[in-house]
Short mmCIF file of C-alpha atoms in Angstrom, two decimals:
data_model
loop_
_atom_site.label_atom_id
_atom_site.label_comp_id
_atom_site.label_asym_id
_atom_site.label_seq_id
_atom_site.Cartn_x
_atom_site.Cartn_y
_atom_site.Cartn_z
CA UNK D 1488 -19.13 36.29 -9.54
CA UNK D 1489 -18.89 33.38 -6.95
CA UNK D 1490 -16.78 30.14 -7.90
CA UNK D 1491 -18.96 27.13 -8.31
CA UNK D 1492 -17.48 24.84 -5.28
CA UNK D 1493 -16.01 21.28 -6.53
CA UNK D 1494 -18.59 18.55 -6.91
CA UNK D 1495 -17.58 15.49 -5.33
CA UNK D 1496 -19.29 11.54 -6.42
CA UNK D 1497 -18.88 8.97 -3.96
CA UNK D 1498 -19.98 5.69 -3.85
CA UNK D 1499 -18.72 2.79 -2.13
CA UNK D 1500 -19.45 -1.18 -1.45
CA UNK D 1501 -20.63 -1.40 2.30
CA UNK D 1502 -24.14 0.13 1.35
CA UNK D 1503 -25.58 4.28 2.14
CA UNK D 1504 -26.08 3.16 5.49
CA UNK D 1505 -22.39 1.97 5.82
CA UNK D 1506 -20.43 3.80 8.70
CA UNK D 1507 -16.95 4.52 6.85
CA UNK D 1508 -19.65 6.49 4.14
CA UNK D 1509 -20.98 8.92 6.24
CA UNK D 1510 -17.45 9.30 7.68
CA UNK D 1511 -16.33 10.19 4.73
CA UNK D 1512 -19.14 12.63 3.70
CA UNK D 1513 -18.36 14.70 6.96
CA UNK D 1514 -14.43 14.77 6.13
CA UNK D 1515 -14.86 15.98 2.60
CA UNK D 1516 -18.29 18.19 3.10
CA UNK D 1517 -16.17 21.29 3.62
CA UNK D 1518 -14.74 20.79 0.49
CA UNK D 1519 -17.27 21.09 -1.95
CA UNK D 1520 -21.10 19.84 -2.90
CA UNK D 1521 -21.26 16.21 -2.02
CA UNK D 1522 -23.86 13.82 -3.85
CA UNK D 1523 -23.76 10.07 -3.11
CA UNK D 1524 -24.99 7.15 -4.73
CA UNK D 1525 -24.34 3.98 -3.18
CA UNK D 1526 -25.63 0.55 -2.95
CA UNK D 1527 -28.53 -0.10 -0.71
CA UNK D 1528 -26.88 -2.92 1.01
CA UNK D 1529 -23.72 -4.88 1.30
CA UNK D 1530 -21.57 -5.50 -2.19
CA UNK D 1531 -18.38 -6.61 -1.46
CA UNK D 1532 -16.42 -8.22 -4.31
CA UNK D 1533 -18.49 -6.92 -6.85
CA UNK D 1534 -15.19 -5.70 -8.31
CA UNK D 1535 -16.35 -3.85 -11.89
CA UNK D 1536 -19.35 -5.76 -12.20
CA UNK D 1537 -22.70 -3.68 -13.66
CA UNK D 1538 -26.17 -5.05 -14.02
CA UNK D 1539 -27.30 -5.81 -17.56
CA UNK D 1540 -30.17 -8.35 -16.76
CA UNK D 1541 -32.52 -6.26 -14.40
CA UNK D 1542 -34.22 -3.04 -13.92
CA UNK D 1543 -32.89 -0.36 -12.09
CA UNK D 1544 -34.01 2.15 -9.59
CA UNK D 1545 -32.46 5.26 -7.54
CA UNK D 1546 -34.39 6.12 -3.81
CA UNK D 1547 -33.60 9.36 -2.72
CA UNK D 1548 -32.32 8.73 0.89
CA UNK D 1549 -31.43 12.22 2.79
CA UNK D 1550 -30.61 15.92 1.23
CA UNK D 1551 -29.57 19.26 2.96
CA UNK D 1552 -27.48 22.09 1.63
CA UNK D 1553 -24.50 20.69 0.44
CA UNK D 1554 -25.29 16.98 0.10
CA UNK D 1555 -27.48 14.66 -1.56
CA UNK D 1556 -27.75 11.02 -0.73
CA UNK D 1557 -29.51 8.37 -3.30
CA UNK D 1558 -29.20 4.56 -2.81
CA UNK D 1559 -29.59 2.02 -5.59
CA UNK D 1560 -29.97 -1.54 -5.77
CA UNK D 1561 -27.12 -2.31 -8.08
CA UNK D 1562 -23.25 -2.93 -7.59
CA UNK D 1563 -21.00 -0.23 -6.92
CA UNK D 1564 -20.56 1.03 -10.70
CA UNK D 1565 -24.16 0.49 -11.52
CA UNK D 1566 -24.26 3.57 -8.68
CA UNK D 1567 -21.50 5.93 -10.49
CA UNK D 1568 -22.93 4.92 -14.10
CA UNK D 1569 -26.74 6.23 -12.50
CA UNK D 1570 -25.18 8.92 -10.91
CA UNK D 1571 -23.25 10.18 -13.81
CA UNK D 1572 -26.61 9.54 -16.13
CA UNK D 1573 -29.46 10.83 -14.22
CA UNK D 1574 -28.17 12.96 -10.76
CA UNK D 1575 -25.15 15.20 -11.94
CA UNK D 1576 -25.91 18.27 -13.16
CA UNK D 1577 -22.10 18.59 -14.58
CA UNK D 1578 -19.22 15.99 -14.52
CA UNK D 1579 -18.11 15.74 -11.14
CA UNK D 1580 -14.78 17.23 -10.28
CA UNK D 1581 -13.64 13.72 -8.06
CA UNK D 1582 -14.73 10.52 -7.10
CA UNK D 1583 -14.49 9.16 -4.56
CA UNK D 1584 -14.86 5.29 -3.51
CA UNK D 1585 -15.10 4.30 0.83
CA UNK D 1586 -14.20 4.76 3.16
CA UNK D 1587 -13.97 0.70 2.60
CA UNK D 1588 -14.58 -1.61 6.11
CA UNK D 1589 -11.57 -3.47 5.18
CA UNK D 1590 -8.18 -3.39 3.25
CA UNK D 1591 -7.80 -3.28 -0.89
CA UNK D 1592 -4.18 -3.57 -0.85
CA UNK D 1593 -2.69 -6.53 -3.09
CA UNK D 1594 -4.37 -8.56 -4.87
CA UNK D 1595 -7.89 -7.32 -3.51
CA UNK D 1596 -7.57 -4.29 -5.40
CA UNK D 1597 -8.81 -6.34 -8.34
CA UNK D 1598 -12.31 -7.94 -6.31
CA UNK D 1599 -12.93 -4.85 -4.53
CA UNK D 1600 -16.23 -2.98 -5.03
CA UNK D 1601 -14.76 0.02 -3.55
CA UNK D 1602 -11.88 0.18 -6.37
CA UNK D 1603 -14.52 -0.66 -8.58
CA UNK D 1604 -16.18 2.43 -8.14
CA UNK D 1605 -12.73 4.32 -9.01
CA UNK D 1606 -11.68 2.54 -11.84
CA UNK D 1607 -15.72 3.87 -13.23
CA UNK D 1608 -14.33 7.34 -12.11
CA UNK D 1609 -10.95 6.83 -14.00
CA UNK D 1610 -12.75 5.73 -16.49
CA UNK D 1611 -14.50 8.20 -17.37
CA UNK D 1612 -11.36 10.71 -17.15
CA UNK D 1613 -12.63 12.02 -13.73
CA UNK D 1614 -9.72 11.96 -10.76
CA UNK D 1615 -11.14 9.15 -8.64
CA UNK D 1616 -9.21 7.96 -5.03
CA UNK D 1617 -10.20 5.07 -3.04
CA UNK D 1618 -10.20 4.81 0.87
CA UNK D 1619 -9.92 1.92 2.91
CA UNK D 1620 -9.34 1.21 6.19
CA UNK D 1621 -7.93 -2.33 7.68
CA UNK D 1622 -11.02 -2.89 10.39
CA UNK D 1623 -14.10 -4.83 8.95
CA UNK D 1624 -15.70 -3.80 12.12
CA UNK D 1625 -18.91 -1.98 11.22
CA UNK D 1626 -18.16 0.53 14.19
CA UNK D 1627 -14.91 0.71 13.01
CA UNK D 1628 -13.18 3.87 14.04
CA UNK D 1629 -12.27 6.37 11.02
CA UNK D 1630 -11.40 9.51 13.34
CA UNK D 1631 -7.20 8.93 12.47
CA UNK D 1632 -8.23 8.92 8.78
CA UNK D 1633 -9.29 12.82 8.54
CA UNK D 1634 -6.41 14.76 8.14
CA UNK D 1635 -5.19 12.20 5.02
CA UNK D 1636 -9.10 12.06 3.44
CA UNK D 1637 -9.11 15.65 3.67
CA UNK D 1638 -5.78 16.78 2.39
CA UNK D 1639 -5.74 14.14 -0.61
CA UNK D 1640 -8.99 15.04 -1.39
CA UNK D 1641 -8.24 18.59 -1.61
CA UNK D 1642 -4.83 18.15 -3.38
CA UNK D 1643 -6.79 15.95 -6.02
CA UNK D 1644 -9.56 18.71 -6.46
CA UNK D 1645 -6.68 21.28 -6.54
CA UNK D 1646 -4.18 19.55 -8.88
CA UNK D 1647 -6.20 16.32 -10.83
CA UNK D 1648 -4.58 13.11 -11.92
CA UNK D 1649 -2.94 11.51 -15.04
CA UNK D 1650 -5.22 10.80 -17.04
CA UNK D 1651 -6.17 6.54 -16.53
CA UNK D 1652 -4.51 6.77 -13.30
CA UNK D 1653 -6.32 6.84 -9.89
CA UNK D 1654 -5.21 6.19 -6.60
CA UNK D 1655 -5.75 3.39 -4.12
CA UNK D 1656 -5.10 4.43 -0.51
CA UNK D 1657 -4.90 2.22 2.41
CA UNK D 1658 -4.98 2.83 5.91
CA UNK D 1659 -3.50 0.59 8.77
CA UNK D 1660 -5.61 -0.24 11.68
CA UNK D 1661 -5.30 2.44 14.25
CA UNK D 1662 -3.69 1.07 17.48
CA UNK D 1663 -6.44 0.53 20.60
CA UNK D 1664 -5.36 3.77 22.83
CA UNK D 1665 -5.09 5.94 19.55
CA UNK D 1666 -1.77 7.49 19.83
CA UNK D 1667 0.46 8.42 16.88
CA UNK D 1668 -1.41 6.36 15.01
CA UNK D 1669 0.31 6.57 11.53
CA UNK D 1670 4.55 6.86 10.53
CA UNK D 1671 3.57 8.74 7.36
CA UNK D 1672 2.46 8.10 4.04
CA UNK D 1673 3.72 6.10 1.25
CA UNK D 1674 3.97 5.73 -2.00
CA UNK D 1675 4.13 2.02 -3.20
CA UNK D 1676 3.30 -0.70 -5.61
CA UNK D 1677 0.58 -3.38 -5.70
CA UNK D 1678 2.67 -6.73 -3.21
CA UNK D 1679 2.23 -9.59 -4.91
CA UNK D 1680 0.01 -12.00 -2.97
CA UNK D 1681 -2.53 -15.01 -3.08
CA UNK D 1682 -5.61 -16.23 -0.92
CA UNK D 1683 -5.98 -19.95 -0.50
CA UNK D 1684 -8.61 -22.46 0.97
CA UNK D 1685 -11.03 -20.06 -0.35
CA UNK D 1686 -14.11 -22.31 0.18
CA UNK D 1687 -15.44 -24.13 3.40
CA UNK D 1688 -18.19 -26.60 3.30
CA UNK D 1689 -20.83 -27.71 5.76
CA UNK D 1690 -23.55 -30.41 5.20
CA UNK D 1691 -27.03 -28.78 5.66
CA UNK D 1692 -29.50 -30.60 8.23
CA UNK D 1693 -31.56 -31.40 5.26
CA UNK D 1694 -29.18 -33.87 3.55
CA UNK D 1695 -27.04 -31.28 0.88
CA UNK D 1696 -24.01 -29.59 0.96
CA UNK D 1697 -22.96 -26.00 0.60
CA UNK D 1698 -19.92 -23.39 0.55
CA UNK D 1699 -19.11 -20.49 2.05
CA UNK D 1700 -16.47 -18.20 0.55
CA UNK D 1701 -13.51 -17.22 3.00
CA UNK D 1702 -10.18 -18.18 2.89
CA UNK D 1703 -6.83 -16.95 4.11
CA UNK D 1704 -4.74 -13.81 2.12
CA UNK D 1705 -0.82 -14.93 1.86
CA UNK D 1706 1.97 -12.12 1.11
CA UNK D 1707 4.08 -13.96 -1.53
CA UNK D 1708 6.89 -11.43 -1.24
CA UNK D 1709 7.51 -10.71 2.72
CA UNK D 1710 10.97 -9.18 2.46
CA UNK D 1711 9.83 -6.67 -0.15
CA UNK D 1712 9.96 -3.09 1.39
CA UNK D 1713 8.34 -1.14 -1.45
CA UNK D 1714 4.58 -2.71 -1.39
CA UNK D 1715 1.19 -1.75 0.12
CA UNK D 1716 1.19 -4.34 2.27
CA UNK D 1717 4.62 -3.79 3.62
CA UNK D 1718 3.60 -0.10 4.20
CA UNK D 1719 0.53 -0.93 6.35
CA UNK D 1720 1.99 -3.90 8.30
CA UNK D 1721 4.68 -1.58 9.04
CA UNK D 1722 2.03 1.73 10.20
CA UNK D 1723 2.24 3.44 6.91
CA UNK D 1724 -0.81 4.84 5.11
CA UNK D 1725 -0.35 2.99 1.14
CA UNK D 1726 -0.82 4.91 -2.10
CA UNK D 1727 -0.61 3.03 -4.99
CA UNK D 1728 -1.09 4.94 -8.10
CA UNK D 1729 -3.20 2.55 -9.97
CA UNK D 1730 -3.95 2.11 -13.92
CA UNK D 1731 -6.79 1.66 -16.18
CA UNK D 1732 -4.27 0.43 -18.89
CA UNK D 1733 -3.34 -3.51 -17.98
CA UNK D 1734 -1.28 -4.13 -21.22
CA UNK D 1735 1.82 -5.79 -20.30
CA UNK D 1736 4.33 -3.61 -22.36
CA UNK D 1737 7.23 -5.82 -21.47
CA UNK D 1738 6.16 -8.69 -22.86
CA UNK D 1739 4.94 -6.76 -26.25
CA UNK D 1740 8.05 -7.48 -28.21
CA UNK D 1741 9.19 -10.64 -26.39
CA UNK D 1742 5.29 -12.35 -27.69
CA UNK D 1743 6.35 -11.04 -31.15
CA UNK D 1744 6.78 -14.46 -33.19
CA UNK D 1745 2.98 -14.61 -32.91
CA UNK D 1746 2.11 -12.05 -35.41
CA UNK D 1747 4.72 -14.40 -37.75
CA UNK D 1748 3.14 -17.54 -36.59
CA UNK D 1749 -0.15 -16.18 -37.60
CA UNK D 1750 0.52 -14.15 -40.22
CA UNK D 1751 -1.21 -14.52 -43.41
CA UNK D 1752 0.14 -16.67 -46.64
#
């Protein structure tokens, strides 16, 4: 009797047509059965936002043996939720968010789209990774990224997660002649960091102002050697194991006196 191969969901914030996508379809293909749902255009930042006030629809964009592409107008988890509701046949064995045009280390782990759509994974108890590469270029090169897609895909598929933990990778920008382009992996924590001047305004030719939103990402803890941004400034693919669970444990029994503050007389 033949094994069923691994199903693989992948969605991601750049939109179907997105390069670091299709990348990533041909790096994990060999794999197992690949079905994507993605955005039909451009969500960045959409974090784990999910559409509650409109209609949705799925558009059936390409399929041959092995893999299935749908687009749908929503964010990035409005894509997993459709996809787990109305195009899996079975619960997906990974999934997958990127490849991302752009970094989620830091702080942007909590705006990104492309975590987003791993955190839905997670959520769900499925082992979900996210991929992103440091080049917002939309011809950005992904070719140094293969060999680490592939083989954490296939150790995910092969051994799963912890259950409310997925993983956050990171890739450096490859260097211009594309030589050694990576030290290693590591495994690191989330660097503390902050953007600032995160608006710019212009006056419009017709007589009002508006805002664009940009800014500038500052690492609050240079010196530290055991962050993701440390890691990829210093040519290190980042993996930062990454939790559903947010409770601050430590400050449980220290935040105590409220329950006696509050308590009833």
């Amino acid at each position: 009797m033949a094994t069923e191969q691994p199903l693989i969901l992948i969605s991601n914030d750049d939109g179907f047509q997105a390069k670091g996508i299709n990348d990533l379809i041909d790096m994990v293909r060999p794999l197992g059965r690949v079905l994507v749902c993605a955005p039909d255009g451009p969500r960045s930042g959409q974090s784990c936002a999910f559409s509650v006030t409109r209609p949705l629809t799925l558009t059936l964009r390409r399929r041959e043996p092995g893999v299935e592409v749908w687009s749908c107008e929503g964010t990035p988890v409005d894509c997993v939720k459709m996809a787990l509701a109305n195009l899996c046949d079975r619960q997906p064995d990974m999934v997958i968010g990127g490849i991302n045009h752009g970094d989620n280390a830091s702080v942007n782990t909590h705006y990104s789209g492309t975590m987003g759509v791993t955190l839905e994974g997670c959520m769900k108890h499925i082992p979900s990774v996210a991929f992103s590469l440091c080049d917002n270029g939309s011809n950005a090169d992904f070719s140094a990224l293969q060999p680490f897609v592939s083989g954490i895909t296939r150790r995910v598929l092969a051994e799963g997660l912890p259950d409310g933990v997925c993983l956050n990778v990171n890739f450096p920008k490859p260097s211009a002649d594309g030589t050694a382009p990576y030290r290693g992996l590591r495994l690191c924590r989330m660097s503390k960091g902050s953007w600032f001047n995160e608006t710019t305004r212009f006056h419009h030719p017709r007589g009002f102002d508006y805002w664009w939103m940009v800014g500038h990402y500052r690492n609050d803890e240079p010196e530290a050697t055991d962050t993701d941004r440390w890691a990829i400034d210093n040519g290190y693919v980042a993996v930062t194991p990454t939790r559903i669970d947010v409770t601050a444990y430590e400050a449980l029994q220290s935040l105590k006196h409220l329950e006696g503050d509050f308590a009833c007389q």
